[in-house]
Coordinates of C-alpha atoms and ligand atoms in Angstrom, one line a residue:
M1 CA -32.4 -20.3 15.5
T2 CA -31.1 -18.2 18.4
M3 CA -27.5 -16.9 18.7
Q4 CA -26.8 -19.6 21.3
D5 CA -27.9 -22.3 18.8
K6 CA -25.5 -20.9 16.2
L7 CA -22.6 -20.7 18.7
G8 CA -23.3 -24.2 20.0
W9 CA -24.0 -23.3 23.6
S10 CA -27.8 -23.1 23.5
G11 CA -28.4 -25.9 25.9
R12 CA -27.5 -23.8 29.0
F13 CA -29.6 -20.7 28.2
G14 CA -33.3 -20.0 28.9
E15 CA -33.6 -17.0 26.6
P16 CA -31.7 -15.5 23.6
V17 CA -28.9 -13.1 24.2
A18 CA -30.2 -9.5 23.7
E19 CA -29.1 -7.9 20.5
L20 CA -27.6 -5.1 22.4
V21 CA -25.4 -7.5 24.3
Q22 CA -24.5 -9.2 21.1
R23 CA -23.2 -6.0 19.6
Y24 CA -21.5 -5.0 22.8
T25 CA -19.6 -8.2 23.2
A26 CA -18.7 -9.1 19.6
S27 CA -15.2 -8.5 18.4
V28 CA -15.4 -9.8 14.8
D29 CA -15.3 -6.3 13.4
F30 CA -11.8 -5.8 14.5
D31 CA -10.4 -9.3 15.3
Q32 CA -11.1 -10.6 11.7
R33 CA -7.6 -9.3 10.9
L34 CA -6.3 -12.3 12.9
A35 CA -8.0 -14.7 10.5
L36 CA -5.0 -16.0 8.7
F37 CA -3.1 -16.6 11.9
D38 CA -6.2 -18.2 13.4
I39 CA -6.2 -20.7 10.4
R40 CA -2.5 -21.4 10.8
G41 CA -3.0 -22.1 14.5
S42 CA -6.0 -24.4 13.8
L43 CA -4.1 -26.3 11.2
A44 CA -1.2 -26.9 13.6
H45 CA -3.6 -27.9 16.3
A46 CA -5.4 -30.4 14.0
Q47 CA -2.1 -31.8 12.8
M48 CA -0.9 -32.3 16.4
L49 CA -4.2 -33.9 17.4
T50 CA -3.9 -36.3 14.5
S51 CA -0.4 -37.3 15.3
C52 CA -1.5 -37.9 18.9
G53 CA -4.3 -40.2 17.6
I54 CA -7.1 -37.8 18.8
L55 CA -8.3 -37.0 15.3
S56 CA -8.3 -39.3 12.3
A57 CA -6.3 -38.7 9.1
Q58 CA -9.6 -38.2 7.3
D59 CA -10.6 -35.5 9.8
L60 CA -7.2 -33.7 9.2
S61 CA -7.6 -33.9 5.4
D62 CA -11.2 -32.5 5.7
I63 CA -10.0 -29.7 7.9
R64 CA -7.2 -28.8 5.6
R65 CA -9.5 -28.8 2.6
G66 CA -12.0 -26.6 4.3
M67 CA -9.5 -24.2 5.7
A68 CA -7.9 -23.8 2.2
Q69 CA -11.3 -22.8 0.9
I70 CA -11.9 -20.4 3.8
E71 CA -8.5 -18.8 3.3
N72 CA -9.4 -18.2 -0.3
E73 CA -12.7 -16.7 0.6
I74 CA -11.1 -14.4 3.1
L75 CA -8.4 -13.3 0.7
S76 CA -10.9 -12.6 -2.1
G77 CA -13.2 -10.8 0.2
D78 CA -16.0 -13.3 -0.2
F79 CA -16.0 -14.6 3.3
V80 CA -19.2 -13.5 5.1
W81 CA -18.5 -12.3 8.7
L82 CA -21.4 -12.6 11.0
I83 CA -21.7 -10.5 14.1
E84 CA -23.9 -13.2 15.7
L85 CA -20.9 -15.5 15.6
E86 CA -19.1 -13.0 17.9
D87 CA -15.5 -13.3 16.9
V88 CA -13.0 -14.4 14.2
H89 CA -12.6 -17.9 15.8
L90 CA -16.3 -18.8 15.8
N91 CA -16.9 -17.4 12.4
I92 CA -14.1 -19.6 10.9
E93 CA -15.1 -22.7 12.9
K94 CA -18.7 -22.4 11.8
R95 CA -17.8 -22.0 8.2
L96 CA -15.5 -25.0 8.4
T97 CA -18.3 -27.1 9.8
A98 CA -20.6 -25.9 7.0
L99 CA -18.0 -26.9 4.5
V100 CA -16.7 -30.2 5.9
G101 CA -19.2 -31.4 8.5
D102 CA -18.1 -33.4 11.6
A103 CA -14.4 -32.8 11.1
G104 CA -15.1 -29.1 11.6
K105 CA -16.9 -29.9 14.9
R106 CA -14.0 -32.0 16.1
L107 CA -11.4 -29.2 15.5
H108 CA -12.0 -27.6 18.9
T109 CA -11.2 -30.8 20.8
G110 CA -8.7 -30.1 23.6
R111 CA -8.8 -26.4 22.9
S112 CA -10.6 -23.3 24.1
R113 CA -10.9 -19.9 22.5
N114 CA -8.9 -18.7 25.4
D115 CA -5.7 -20.4 24.3
Q116 CA -6.7 -20.0 20.7
V117 CA -6.9 -16.2 20.8
A118 CA -3.7 -15.9 22.9
T119 CA -1.9 -18.0 20.2
D120 CA -3.4 -15.9 17.4
V121 CA -2.3 -12.6 18.9
R122 CA 1.3 -14.0 19.5
L123 CA 1.5 -15.2 15.8
Y124 CA 0.2 -11.8 14.6
L125 CA 2.7 -9.9 16.8
R126 CA 5.6 -12.0 15.9
H127 CA 4.9 -11.3 12.2
A128 CA 4.5 -7.6 12.9
I129 CA 7.8 -7.4 14.9
D130 CA 9.7 -8.9 12.0
E131 CA 8.2 -6.4 9.6
L132 CA 8.9 -3.5 12.0
R133 CA 12.5 -4.5 12.4
D134 CA 12.9 -4.4 8.6
L135 CA 11.4 -0.9 8.6
I136 CA 13.7 0.3 11.3
K137 CA 16.6 -0.9 9.1
S138 CA 15.2 1.1 6.2
L139 CA 15.2 4.2 8.2
Q140 CA 18.7 3.6 9.5
T141 CA 19.8 3.0 6.0
A142 CA 18.4 6.4 5.0
L143 CA 20.1 8.1 7.9
V144 CA 23.5 6.5 7.1
G145 CA 23.0 7.4 3.4
L146 CA 22.6 11.1 4.3
A147 CA 25.3 11.0 7.0
T148 CA 27.8 9.7 4.5
H149 CA 27.9 13.1 2.7
H150 CA 28.1 15.2 5.8
T151 CA 31.0 14.1 8.0
H152 CA 32.6 17.5 7.3
T153 CA 29.4 19.5 7.4
V154 CA 29.6 21.6 10.6
M155 CA 26.5 22.6 12.5
P156 CA 26.0 23.8 16.0
G157 CA 25.5 21.1 18.6
F158 CA 23.0 22.4 21.1
T159 CA 22.4 22.1 24.8
H160 CA 19.3 23.8 26.2
L161 CA 18.6 24.6 22.5
Q162 CA 21.4 27.1 22.7
V163 CA 24.5 26.8 20.5
A164 CA 27.0 24.7 22.5
Q165 CA 29.8 23.2 20.4
P166 CA 30.3 22.4 16.7
V167 CA 29.4 18.9 15.6
S168 CA 29.0 17.5 12.2
F169 CA 25.6 16.9 10.7
A170 CA 26.6 13.3 10.1
H171 CA 27.4 12.9 13.8
H172 CA 24.0 14.3 14.7
L173 CA 22.2 11.9 12.3
M174 CA 24.2 9.0 13.6
A175 CA 22.8 9.7 17.1
Y176 CA 19.5 8.6 15.7
F177 CA 21.0 5.6 14.2
E178 CA 22.1 4.5 17.6
M179 CA 18.7 5.1 19.2
L180 CA 17.1 3.0 16.4
K181 CA 19.6 0.3 16.9
R182 CA 18.6 -0.1 20.6
D183 CA 15.0 0.1 19.5
A184 CA 15.5 -2.9 17.1
E185 CA 17.3 -4.8 20.0
R186 CA 14.3 -4.2 22.2
L187 CA 12.0 -5.6 19.6
A188 CA 14.2 -8.6 19.2
D189 CA 14.1 -9.1 22.9
V190 CA 10.3 -8.8 23.1
R191 CA 10.0 -11.3 20.3
R192 CA 11.7 -14.0 22.4
R193 CA 8.9 -13.7 24.9
V194 CA 6.2 -13.4 22.3
N195 CA 7.4 -16.5 20.7
R196 CA 6.0 -19.1 23.2
L197 CA 2.9 -21.2 22.5
P198 CA -0.2 -20.9 24.8
L199 CA -2.1 -23.6 22.9
G200 CA -2.8 -26.6 25.1
A201 CA -3.7 -24.5 28.1
A202 CA -7.3 -24.8 26.8
A203 CA -9.7 -22.8 28.9
L204 CA -7.3 -22.4 31.9
A205 CA -6.3 -25.7 33.4
G206 CA -5.0 -27.7 30.5
T207 CA -6.8 -30.6 28.8
S208 CA -7.4 -34.2 29.6
Y209 CA -6.5 -35.3 26.0
P210 CA -3.1 -36.8 25.4
I211 CA -1.8 -33.8 23.5
N212 CA 1.7 -32.9 22.5
R213 CA 2.2 -29.1 23.0
E214 CA 5.9 -29.1 22.0
H215 CA 4.9 -30.6 18.6
A216 CA 2.3 -27.8 18.0
A217 CA 4.9 -25.3 19.1
E218 CA 7.4 -26.7 16.6
L219 CA 4.8 -26.6 13.8
L220 CA 4.1 -22.9 14.4
G221 CA 7.7 -21.9 14.8
F222 CA 7.5 -21.1 18.5
D223 CA 10.6 -21.5 20.6
G224 CA 8.7 -23.4 23.3
V225 CA 5.5 -23.5 25.2
C226 CA 4.1 -21.3 27.9
E227 CA 4.8 -23.3 31.0
N228 CA 1.7 -22.5 33.1
S229 CA -1.7 -22.9 31.6
L230 CA -3.3 -20.1 33.8
D231 CA -0.6 -17.7 32.8
A232 CA -0.7 -18.8 29.1
V233 CA -4.4 -17.8 28.6
S234 CA -4.5 -14.7 30.8
D235 CA -1.4 -12.5 30.6
R236 CA -0.9 -10.0 27.9
D237 CA 2.4 -8.7 29.2
F238 CA 4.0 -9.5 25.8
A239 CA 1.6 -7.0 24.1
I240 CA 2.3 -4.5 26.8
E241 CA 6.1 -4.7 26.5
F242 CA 5.8 -4.5 22.7
T243 CA 3.8 -1.4 23.0
A244 CA 6.3 0.1 25.5
A245 CA 9.1 -0.6 23.0
A246 CA 6.9 1.0 20.3
A247 CA 6.3 4.0 22.5
L248 CA 10.1 4.4 22.8
I249 CA 10.5 4.2 19.0
M250 CA 7.9 6.8 18.5
T251 CA 9.6 9.0 21.1
H252 CA 12.8 8.8 19.1
L253 CA 11.0 9.6 15.9
S254 CA 9.2 12.4 17.6
R255 CA 12.5 14.0 18.7
L256 CA 13.8 13.6 15.2
S257 CA 10.7 15.2 13.8
E258 CA 10.9 18.1 16.3
E259 CA 14.4 18.8 15.0
L260 CA 13.3 18.6 11.3
I261 CA 10.6 21.1 12.1
L262 CA 13.1 23.5 13.8
W263 CA 15.7 23.0 11.1
M264 CA 13.3 23.8 8.3
N265 CA 12.1 26.9 10.0
P266 CA 13.6 29.9 8.1
R267 CA 15.2 31.2 11.4
F268 CA 17.4 28.1 11.3
G269 CA 17.2 27.3 7.6
F270 CA 19.5 24.3 8.0
I271 CA 17.5 22.0 5.7
A272 CA 14.6 21.9 3.3
I273 CA 12.2 19.0 3.3
A274 CA 11.0 18.0 -0.2
D275 CA 7.7 19.6 -1.1
R276 CA 6.0 16.2 -1.3
F277 CA 6.2 16.0 2.5
C278 CA 4.9 19.5 3.1
T279 CA 1.6 21.1 2.8
G280 CA 0.5 24.7 2.2
S281 CA -2.1 26.8 4.0
S282 CA -5.5 27.5 2.7
I283 CA -5.3 31.1 3.8
M284 CA -1.6 32.1 3.9
P285 CA -0.1 31.8 0.4
Q286 CA 3.5 32.0 1.7
K287 CA 3.3 28.9 3.9
K288 CA 5.0 25.6 3.6
N289 CA 4.2 23.5 6.7
P290 CA 6.0 20.4 8.0
D291 CA 2.9 18.4 8.4
V292 CA 4.5 15.0 8.3
P293 CA 7.0 15.5 11.1
E294 CA 4.3 17.3 13.1
L295 CA 2.0 14.3 12.8
V296 CA 4.8 11.9 13.8
R297 CA 5.2 14.0 16.9
G298 CA 1.4 14.0 17.4
K299 CA 0.9 10.3 16.8
T300 CA 3.5 9.5 19.5
G301 CA 0.7 10.5 22.0
R302 CA -1.6 7.8 20.6
I303 CA 1.0 5.1 21.2
N304 CA 1.6 6.3 24.8
G305 CA -2.2 6.2 25.2
N306 CA -2.3 2.6 23.9
L307 CA 0.4 1.6 26.4
V308 CA -1.6 3.1 29.2
A309 CA -4.7 1.4 27.9
L310 CA -3.1 -2.0 27.9
L311 CA -1.5 -1.6 31.3
T312 CA -4.8 -0.5 32.8
L313 CA -6.6 -3.4 31.0
M314 CA -4.4 -5.9 32.8
K315 CA -4.0 -4.5 36.2
G316 CA -7.2 -5.6 37.9
Q317 CA -7.7 -9.0 36.3
P318 CA -7.8 -12.0 38.5
L319 CA -6.4 -15.3 37.0
A320 CA -7.2 -16.6 34.5
Y321 CA -8.9 -15.4 31.3
N322 CA -11.4 -12.6 31.5
K323 CA -13.3 -11.0 28.6
D324 CA -11.4 -7.8 29.4
N325 CA -8.6 -9.3 27.3
Q326 CA -10.7 -8.9 24.2
E327 CA -9.8 -5.2 24.5
D328 CA -6.1 -5.9 23.9
K329 CA -6.6 -6.0 20.2
E330 CA -7.5 -2.5 19.1
P331 CA -4.7 -0.7 21.0
L332 CA -2.2 -3.4 19.8
F333 CA -3.4 -3.2 16.1
D334 CA -3.3 0.6 16.3
T335 CA 0.2 0.6 17.7
V336 CA 1.4 -1.7 14.9
D337 CA -0.3 0.3 12.2
T338 CA 0.8 3.7 13.5
L339 CA 4.4 2.6 14.0
T340 CA 4.5 0.9 10.6
G341 CA 3.2 4.0 8.8
T342 CA 5.5 6.3 10.7
L343 CA 8.7 4.3 10.2
R344 CA 7.9 4.0 6.5
I345 CA 7.3 7.8 6.0
C346 CA 10.3 8.8 8.1
A347 CA 12.6 6.7 5.9
E348 CA 11.1 8.3 2.8
M349 CA 11.3 11.7 4.3
M350 CA 15.0 11.5 5.3
G351 CA 15.6 10.7 1.6
G352 CA 14.0 14.0 0.8
V353 CA 16.1 16.2 3.0
T354 CA 18.2 18.9 1.4
V355 CA 21.1 20.2 3.6
K356 CA 22.2 23.8 3.6
P357 CA 25.7 23.7 5.0
E358 CA 26.4 27.4 4.8
A359 CA 23.4 28.2 7.1
M360 CA 24.7 25.5 9.5
R361 CA 28.2 26.9 9.5
S362 CA 27.1 30.5 10.0
A363 CA 25.0 29.5 13.0
V364 CA 28.1 27.9 14.5
L365 CA 30.0 31.2 14.0
Q366 CA 27.3 33.3 15.6
G367 CA 27.1 31.2 18.7
Y368 CA 30.7 31.2 20.0
A369 CA 30.6 27.5 19.6
T370 CA 34.4 27.2 19.9
A371 CA 34.7 28.9 23.3
T372 CA 35.3 25.5 25.0
D373 CA 38.1 24.9 22.4
L374 CA 39.8 28.1 23.5
A375 CA 39.5 27.1 27.2
D376 CA 40.9 23.6 26.4
Y377 CA 43.7 25.3 24.5
L378 CA 44.6 27.4 27.6
V379 CA 44.5 24.3 29.8
K380 CA 46.9 22.6 27.5
K381 CA 49.2 25.7 27.9
G382 CA 49.1 25.1 31.7
L383 CA 46.1 27.2 33.0
P384 CA 43.8 25.5 35.5
F385 CA 40.4 24.8 33.7
R386 CA 38.4 27.1 35.9
D387 CA 40.7 30.1 35.2
A388 CA 40.6 29.2 31.5
H389 CA 36.9 29.2 31.7
E390 CA 36.8 32.6 33.2
A391 CA 39.3 34.1 30.7
V392 CA 37.3 32.8 27.8
A393 CA 34.0 34.1 29.2
L394 CA 35.6 37.6 29.2
A395 CA 36.8 37.1 25.7
V396 CA 33.3 36.1 24.5
R397 CA 31.9 39.1 26.2
Y398 CA 34.4 41.3 24.4
A399 CA 33.7 39.7 21.0
E400 CA 30.0 40.0 21.6
Q401 CA 30.4 43.8 22.2
R402 CA 32.2 44.0 18.9
G403 CA 29.6 41.8 17.1
C404 CA 32.1 39.3 15.9
D405 CA 33.3 35.7 16.5
L406 CA 36.3 34.7 18.6
S407 CA 38.1 33.7 15.5
D408 CA 37.7 37.3 14.1
L409 CA 39.6 38.8 17.0
A410 CA 43.3 39.8 16.4
L411 CA 46.0 37.9 18.3
D412 CA 46.7 41.1 20.4
E413 CA 43.1 41.4 21.4
L414 CA 42.9 37.7 22.4
R415 CA 46.1 38.0 24.4
Q416 CA 44.4 40.6 26.7
F417 CA 42.6 37.6 28.2
S418 CA 45.6 35.3 28.6
A419 CA 49.2 35.7 27.8
G420 CA 49.3 32.0 26.9
I421 CA 47.6 32.6 23.6
A422 CA 49.8 32.3 20.5
D423 CA 49.1 32.3 16.8
D424 CA 48.5 28.6 16.8
I425 CA 45.1 29.5 18.3
F426 CA 43.5 30.2 15.0
G427 CA 43.4 26.6 13.9
V428 CA 41.7 25.8 17.2
L429 CA 39.0 28.5 16.9
T430 CA 37.6 27.3 13.5
P431 CA 34.6 25.0 13.6
E432 CA 36.7 22.5 11.5
G433 CA 39.5 22.6 14.0
S434 CA 37.1 22.0 16.9
L435 CA 35.5 19.1 15.1
A436 CA 38.9 17.4 14.2
S437 CA 40.1 17.7 17.8
R438 CA 37.3 15.4 19.2
N439 CA 39.0 12.4 17.9
H440 CA 38.0 9.4 20.0
I441 CA 35.4 6.8 19.7
G442 CA 32.0 8.5 20.0
G443 CA 33.4 11.9 19.2
T444 CA 32.5 14.2 16.3
A445 CA 35.8 14.2 14.4
P446 CA 35.2 13.3 10.8
Q447 CA 37.5 10.3 11.0
Q448 CA 35.5 8.9 14.0
V449 CA 32.2 9.5 12.3
E450 CA 33.4 7.8 9.2
A451 CA 34.3 4.9 11.3
A452 CA 30.9 4.9 13.0
I453 CA 29.3 5.0 9.5
A454 CA 31.4 2.0 8.5
R455 CA 30.3 0.1 11.6
A456 CA 26.7 1.0 10.8
R457 CA 27.0 -0.2 7.3
K458 CA 28.3 -3.5 8.5
Y459 CA 25.5 -3.8 11.0
L460 CA 22.9 -3.1 8.3
A461 CA 24.4 -5.7 6.0
G462 CA 24.4 -8.3 8.7
Ligands
LIG501 N1 -12.9 -12.8 21.3 C1 -12.3 -13.3 22.5 C2 -11.0 -12.5 22.9 O1 -10.6 -11.8 22.0 C3 -11.9 -14.7 22.3 C4 -11.8 -15.5 23.6 C5 -13.2 -15.6 24.2 N2 -13.2 -16.5 25.3 C6 -14.2 -16.5 26.1 N3 -14.2 -17.4 27.1 N4 -15.3 -15.8 26.0 O2 -10.5 -12.5 23.9

């Protein structure tokens, strides 16, 4: 029996497909992970066909019985996947026919693999998105948990990676909470467009059977149907926008990782990451390397690559389905797998962070982080901001020459730079004073960050 006989299209072909071609075109090695979604889609299709009078009740019950067995075989690892049967769809259909006979052959009525595969990928992605949104929440929960203890922990806030102004460690962590919140929103938004049913589009033009697409959509939990059959079978924009959203999540995690790497460097010494997330060196006995955050940073490149792969896959395709689309799966699966693994390990790792508040505070004191506070103080005493800026710049230069912080200067010394300075300045020049003064929504004052944490907890509980 040739491959064409097995697949059921032998009539049209004068010679068997070359083995080389078979191997080149088959997708079963990677698309078998769609199997359970494929079965779900087929069961809904069969139920819809039956309720429309296209299949008999007996056919439906045979199909259900066969699919139940196939599902068991797949879950137990006993299912035999054959490369000659090209892909997940034909493997399952052939097995069904072997198990239940004619009902198996009738399943494909009013359907094509084109609308079938588009349905499977959407079901798979919807499921993946739901799991990813839970994982984002776990990471957010870890960030909020750590932040709760550090609303009064001062650290330098940086611009240009130079000490800029004091912030609290909690405030810094909560910046990532916000990024992840937008990331989850983006996934929810993508999900709305993923959650439309292509089935019924058949090969490209629809089908002549009296089907009820809305019914199938309802059975599969879709919000509605794709409203143009050509579009339904051919576009993979939903996979592309998912991957774009994934690339942004990875970008955020990569930034966080970069900071963890810096912070655990002894020159910073702001944190330690639990040993279980670090590795040693095979040659340098003293080393403790931040492999996990480095890999997060590195894997971000893969996801960016997957996004470009999918965009490139789509851009030259004429309507409607082309075999190019078979290439959507590996980048998509890899994106889901990489993102899943990364979110999971980041959540764990944040739970393994030890904070070193003294090191953070001393970095603030070495960087003249309260210079802006001194300038703002002078403005409040009536100096124009630009003049205040200049006076403080001179004061910083003076302190630098003496190798001390602004807060270490005596009142007389400070008054050389502006007569407006009085002894109420010392409350302003401490990192804690600086923090407390930024007391508006979005600011770093402990009171504000506590409120942000309370809002975050409410969001996470909702
Ligand atoms: N394995 C194919 C894919 O992933 C299924 C659809 C095949 N359709 C076709 N007309 N060859 O896209």
